Coordinates of C-alpha atoms and ligand atoms in Angstrom, one line a residue:
R139 CA 80.6 79.7 105.0
S140 CA 82.5 81.7 107.4
R141 CA 85.2 83.6 105.7
V142 CA 84.8 86.7 107.8
R143 CA 88.2 87.4 109.3
N144 CA 89.7 89.9 111.6
M145 CA 90.1 93.4 110.5
V146 CA 93.6 93.7 109.2
S147 CA 95.0 97.1 108.5
P148 CA 95.6 97.6 104.8
E149 CA 99.3 97.9 104.0
K150 CA 100.6 101.1 102.5
L151 CA 97.3 102.9 102.9
L152 CA 97.7 106.4 104.2
Y153 CA 94.6 107.8 105.9
K154 CA 93.6 110.7 108.1
Q155 CA 94.6 110.2 111.8
P156 CA 91.5 109.2 113.8
S157 CA 90.7 111.7 116.5
V158 CA 89.7 110.9 120.1
L159 CA 88.4 114.4 120.6
V160 CA 86.9 115.7 117.3
G161 CA 84.0 114.0 115.5
R162 CA 80.2 114.3 115.1
T163 CA 78.7 116.1 118.1
D164 CA 75.2 116.7 116.7
V165 CA 74.2 113.1 116.7
V166 CA 74.7 110.0 118.9
S167 CA 77.0 107.5 117.1
V168 CA 77.0 104.7 119.6
T169 CA 74.1 102.8 121.3
P170 CA 74.1 102.3 125.1
W171 CA 75.1 98.7 124.4
L172 CA 78.1 100.0 122.4
A173 CA 77.0 99.3 118.9
P174 CA 78.0 101.9 116.4
I175 CA 75.3 104.1 114.9
V176 CA 76.6 104.8 111.4
W177 CA 76.4 108.4 110.3
E178 CA 78.3 110.3 107.6
G179 CA 81.5 111.5 109.2
T180 CA 81.9 108.6 111.7
F181 CA 83.8 106.3 109.3
D182 CA 86.5 106.6 106.7
P183 CA 85.0 104.9 103.6
V184 CA 88.4 104.2 101.9
L185 CA 89.8 102.7 105.1
V186 CA 86.8 100.4 105.8
D187 CA 86.6 99.3 102.2
N188 CA 90.3 98.4 102.3
I189 CA 89.8 96.4 105.4
Y190 CA 86.9 94.4 104.1
K191 CA 87.9 93.9 100.5
P192 CA 90.7 91.4 101.1
M193 CA 88.2 89.2 102.9
N194 CA 86.6 88.5 99.5
L195 CA 83.1 88.6 100.9
T196 CA 79.8 88.0 99.1
V197 CA 76.8 90.0 100.1
A198 CA 73.4 88.7 99.3
T199 CA 70.6 91.2 98.7
T200 CA 67.0 90.0 98.8
V201 CA 64.2 92.0 97.2
F202 CA 60.5 91.2 96.7
A203 CA 58.7 92.4 93.6
I204 CA 55.3 90.9 93.8
G205 CA 52.4 92.0 91.5
K206 CA 52.7 95.6 90.4
Y207 CA 55.9 96.1 92.5
V208 CA 57.9 94.7 89.6
R209 CA 57.8 98.3 88.3
F210 CA 60.2 99.4 91.0
L211 CA 62.9 96.8 90.1
Q212 CA 64.6 98.8 87.4
D213 CA 65.4 101.8 89.4
F214 CA 66.2 99.8 92.5
L215 CA 68.8 97.6 90.6
E216 CA 70.2 100.4 88.5
T217 CA 70.9 102.6 91.5
A218 CA 72.2 99.6 93.5
E219 CA 74.7 99.0 90.8
K220 CA 75.9 102.6 91.2
H221 CA 76.0 102.8 95.0
F222 CA 75.5 99.5 96.8
M223 CA 78.5 97.6 98.0
V224 CA 80.5 98.7 95.0
G225 CA 83.6 96.6 94.5
F226 CA 82.2 93.7 96.4
H227 CA 80.6 90.4 95.2
V228 CA 76.9 91.0 95.3
R229 CA 74.2 88.4 94.7
Y230 CA 70.7 89.7 94.2
Y231 CA 67.8 87.4 94.9
V232 CA 64.6 88.8 93.3
F233 CA 61.4 87.1 94.5
T234 CA 58.5 87.7 92.1
D235 CA 55.4 86.1 90.8
R236 CA 56.1 87.8 87.4
P237 CA 59.6 86.5 86.4
H238 CA 59.0 87.7 82.8
D239 CA 58.7 91.3 83.9
V240 CA 62.0 91.4 85.7
P241 CA 64.0 94.0 83.7
S242 CA 67.4 93.1 82.4
V243 CA 69.9 95.4 84.1
N244 CA 73.6 95.4 83.3
L245 CA 75.5 94.2 86.3
S246 CA 79.1 95.0 87.0
Q247 CA 81.7 92.3 87.3
G248 CA 81.3 90.1 90.4
R249 CA 77.6 90.8 90.6
H250 CA 74.9 88.3 89.9
L251 CA 71.1 88.2 89.9
S252 CA 68.8 85.2 90.5
V253 CA 65.1 85.3 90.0
I254 CA 63.1 83.1 92.3
Q255 CA 59.4 82.6 91.5
V256 CA 57.0 82.9 94.5
P257 CA 53.2 83.0 94.6
G258 CA 51.3 86.3 94.3
S259 CA 48.8 87.4 96.8
N260 CA 45.7 89.5 97.1
R261 CA 46.6 90.9 100.4
W262 CA 49.7 93.2 100.8
Q263 CA 49.8 92.4 104.5
E264 CA 50.3 88.7 103.6
I265 CA 53.1 89.6 101.1
S266 CA 54.8 91.6 103.7
A267 CA 54.4 88.8 106.2
R268 CA 55.6 86.0 103.9
R269 CA 58.9 87.8 103.3
M270 CA 60.3 86.4 106.5
E271 CA 59.3 82.8 105.6
I272 CA 60.6 83.1 102.1
I273 CA 63.9 84.6 103.2
Q274 CA 64.3 81.8 105.8
T275 CA 63.7 79.0 103.4
T276 CA 65.9 80.6 100.7
I277 CA 68.7 80.9 103.2
E278 CA 68.3 77.2 104.0
R279 CA 68.3 76.2 100.3
Q280 CA 70.8 78.5 98.8
I281 CA 72.0 81.7 100.3
R282 CA 73.8 80.0 103.2
R283 CA 76.2 78.5 100.8
E284 CA 76.5 81.5 98.5
A285 CA 77.0 84.5 100.7
D286 CA 78.6 85.8 103.9
Y287 CA 76.4 88.8 104.6
I288 CA 72.8 89.5 103.7
F289 CA 70.7 92.6 103.3
C290 CA 66.9 92.3 102.9
L291 CA 65.5 95.5 101.3
D292 CA 62.2 97.0 100.2
V293 CA 62.0 97.3 96.4
D294 CA 60.1 100.6 96.3
S295 CA 63.3 102.4 97.0
K296 CA 66.4 103.9 95.3
F297 CA 70.0 104.3 96.3
H298 CA 71.4 107.9 96.0
A299 CA 74.8 107.7 97.6
R300 CA 77.3 105.2 98.9
W301 CA 76.0 102.2 100.9
G302 CA 79.2 100.3 101.5
S303 CA 81.2 98.0 103.9
E304 CA 80.6 100.4 106.8
S305 CA 77.2 98.8 107.0
L306 CA 78.5 95.2 107.6
G307 CA 78.0 93.6 111.0
R308 CA 76.6 90.6 112.7
L309 CA 73.1 91.9 113.1
V310 CA 72.3 95.2 111.4
A311 CA 69.2 97.3 111.7
V312 CA 68.2 100.8 110.5
I313 CA 66.5 103.6 112.4
H314 CA 63.2 104.5 110.8
P315 CA 63.3 108.0 109.5
G316 CA 59.8 108.8 110.8
Y317 CA 60.3 108.4 114.5
Y318 CA 63.8 109.1 115.6
E319 CA 62.9 112.4 117.2
Q320 CA 60.1 110.8 119.2
T321 CA 59.9 109.3 122.7
R322 CA 59.4 105.6 122.9
D323 CA 55.8 105.7 123.9
R324 CA 55.0 107.4 120.6
F325 CA 56.7 104.6 118.5
P326 CA 54.2 102.5 116.5
Y327 CA 55.2 99.3 118.2
E328 CA 52.5 96.6 118.7
R329 CA 50.8 97.5 121.9
R330 CA 48.4 94.6 122.5
P331 CA 49.7 92.1 125.0
A332 CA 47.9 89.3 123.0
S333 CA 50.5 89.7 120.2
T334 CA 53.9 88.1 120.4
A335 CA 55.2 91.4 119.0
Y336 CA 54.0 93.3 122.1
I337 CA 56.2 96.0 123.5
P338 CA 55.1 97.9 126.6
M339 CA 55.1 101.7 126.6
D340 CA 58.1 102.0 128.9
E341 CA 60.3 99.7 126.8
G342 CA 62.0 99.9 123.4
D343 CA 65.3 101.3 122.2
Y344 CA 64.7 102.8 118.7
Y345 CA 62.0 102.4 116.2
Y346 CA 63.6 100.3 113.5
G347 CA 62.5 100.3 109.9
G348 CA 61.2 97.1 108.4
A349 CA 62.5 98.0 104.9
M350 CA 66.0 96.8 105.8
I351 CA 67.4 93.9 107.8
G352 CA 71.0 92.8 107.5
G353 CA 73.9 91.0 109.0
F354 CA 75.6 87.6 108.9
V355 CA 73.5 85.1 107.0
E356 CA 73.1 82.9 110.1
D357 CA 72.0 85.8 112.3
V358 CA 69.4 87.0 109.8
Y359 CA 68.4 83.4 109.4
T360 CA 67.6 83.1 113.1
L361 CA 65.8 86.5 113.0
T362 CA 63.5 85.5 110.1
K363 CA 62.8 82.1 111.6
V364 CA 61.8 83.6 115.0
C365 CA 59.7 86.4 113.4
R366 CA 58.0 83.9 111.1
T367 CA 57.1 81.6 113.9
R368 CA 55.7 84.4 116.0
F369 CA 53.7 85.8 113.1
E370 CA 52.2 82.4 112.6
E371 CA 51.5 82.0 116.3
D372 CA 49.7 85.4 116.2
A373 CA 47.7 84.4 113.1
G374 CA 46.6 81.2 115.0
N375 CA 45.2 83.6 117.6
S376 CA 43.6 85.8 114.9
I377 CA 45.9 88.7 115.6
E378 CA 48.0 90.6 113.1
A379 CA 50.6 93.0 114.5
A380 CA 50.1 96.7 113.8
W381 CA 52.9 96.9 111.2
Q382 CA 53.2 93.2 110.4
E383 CA 56.8 92.1 110.2
E384 CA 58.1 95.5 111.2
S385 CA 56.4 95.0 114.6
H386 CA 57.9 91.6 115.0
L387 CA 61.3 92.9 113.9
N388 CA 61.1 95.6 116.5
R389 CA 60.3 93.1 119.2
Y390 CA 63.1 90.8 118.1
L391 CA 65.6 93.6 118.1
L392 CA 64.6 94.7 121.6
D393 CA 65.6 91.3 122.9
N394 CA 68.5 90.7 120.5
K395 CA 70.4 93.9 120.3
P396 CA 71.8 94.8 116.8
S397 CA 75.6 94.9 116.7
K398 CA 75.4 97.8 114.3
V399 CA 72.7 100.4 113.7
L400 CA 72.4 102.4 110.5
S401 CA 71.3 106.0 110.8
P402 CA 68.3 107.2 108.9
E403 CA 70.7 108.1 106.1
Y404 CA 70.3 104.5 105.1
L405 CA 66.5 104.6 105.1
W406 CA 64.9 107.9 104.2
Q407 CA 61.5 108.6 102.6
D408 CA 61.2 110.8 99.6
F409 CA 58.2 112.7 100.9
K410 CA 60.2 113.8 104.0
A411 CA 62.4 116.9 103.8
K412 CA 66.0 116.3 104.7
T413 CA 66.8 117.3 108.3
K414 CA 70.1 119.0 109.4
E415 CA 71.7 115.9 111.0
V416 CA 71.3 113.9 107.8
K417 CA 74.3 115.0 105.7
V418 CA 73.6 112.5 102.9
I419 CA 70.6 110.4 101.9
R420 CA 71.9 107.0 100.8
F421 CA 68.7 105.0 100.3
S422 CA 65.1 106.1 100.3
G423 CA 61.6 104.9 99.8
V424 CA 60.0 106.4 96.7
I425 CA 56.7 108.1 96.8
K426 CA 54.1 105.6 95.6
N427 CA 50.4 105.7 95.1
Y428 CA 49.2 102.9 97.3
A429 CA 45.9 102.5 95.4
D430 CA 47.9 102.1 92.2
V431 CA 50.4 99.5 93.3
R432 CA 48.9 97.4 96.0
P433 CA 46.5 94.5 95.2
N434 CA 43.8 95.8 97.6
Ligands
LIG112 N1 55.7 94.0 98.2 C1 55.5 93.5 97.0 N2 54.2 93.5 96.4 C2 53.1 94.1 97.1 C3 53.3 94.6 98.3 C4 54.6 94.6 98.9 O1 56.4 93.0 96.3 O2 52.0 94.1 96.5 C5 57.0 93.9 98.8 C6 57.9 95.0 98.2 O3 59.2 94.5 98.2 C7 57.8 96.1 99.2 C8 57.7 95.4 100.5 O4 56.9 94.2 100.2 O5 58.9 97.0 99.1 C9 57.0 96.2 101.6 O6 55.8 96.7 101.2 P1 55.5 98.3 101.0 O7 56.8 98.9 100.4 O8 54.3 98.5 100.2 O9 55.4 98.8 102.5 P2 55.8 100.3 103.0 O10 57.2 100.5 102.7 O11 54.9 101.2 102.2 O12 55.4 100.3 104.4
LIG113 MN1 58.4 100.1 101.0

């Protein structure tokens, strides 16, 4: 599947003249390797939607709801219907060990949900780790033929505002809301050289959040495959990276630069007060009682 075409200007659409001189000055909106960092005010939502819509794309969205995390599905799906890729074809893939507890949510036209049964686990670290493997195998079996782009998201989250076609790219990562004001030596990367996720103190670009990975299906496929292999290699050496797949994701993205970076607007945390540079919170992790939802 490769129906991703050039960006063709929509006919008869009038939009505000882009400026070379006036724009966001309080934040950086491009990485040193020239990938956009997507902030409110750096894109015209109507224009980008009108460019992407004629491509007739399908966006896959994977979400894991294992054990008690099924309780987050309803809000996740209901808010996604309001804000996530509205007007596009969306296919949700819900991975759960409790298929009967998946709520029935009314989906808009062009949107579809499949439930895929996966084993439960007594260790949340393992659930977190197995996401890469399950996404990889589901891309092989199914998603590769059914979608153009994919976003893999944490279920303990809600959408609050538009998350649209401005987020599409070859390899898309999000800046973690907790560390973007810190220097790289303070990032919680894996610091033990024995792990394949190791990042030395004087390396690293941003600290990316593990709650979202996205991009072309094939690029995310390669990412999940590499991270899974490295995770298993570490396990063979009895080592588990500090933040499991988030650590492996950060190592992968240091070597394979994302083509688009989403600002923390696209991954906030409900316990964190909004900062002045964040004009809109689009997606955030809800406050949860770990003792209550995790198996151990
Ligand atoms: N998860 C799950 N069941 C669990 C633990 C985790 O389904 O018992 C999935 C779920 O999709 C969750 C993701 O793994 O959003 C990441 O785990 P969690 O949200 O607990 O990590 P955090 O965001 O708190 O670091
Ligand atoms: Mn989470």
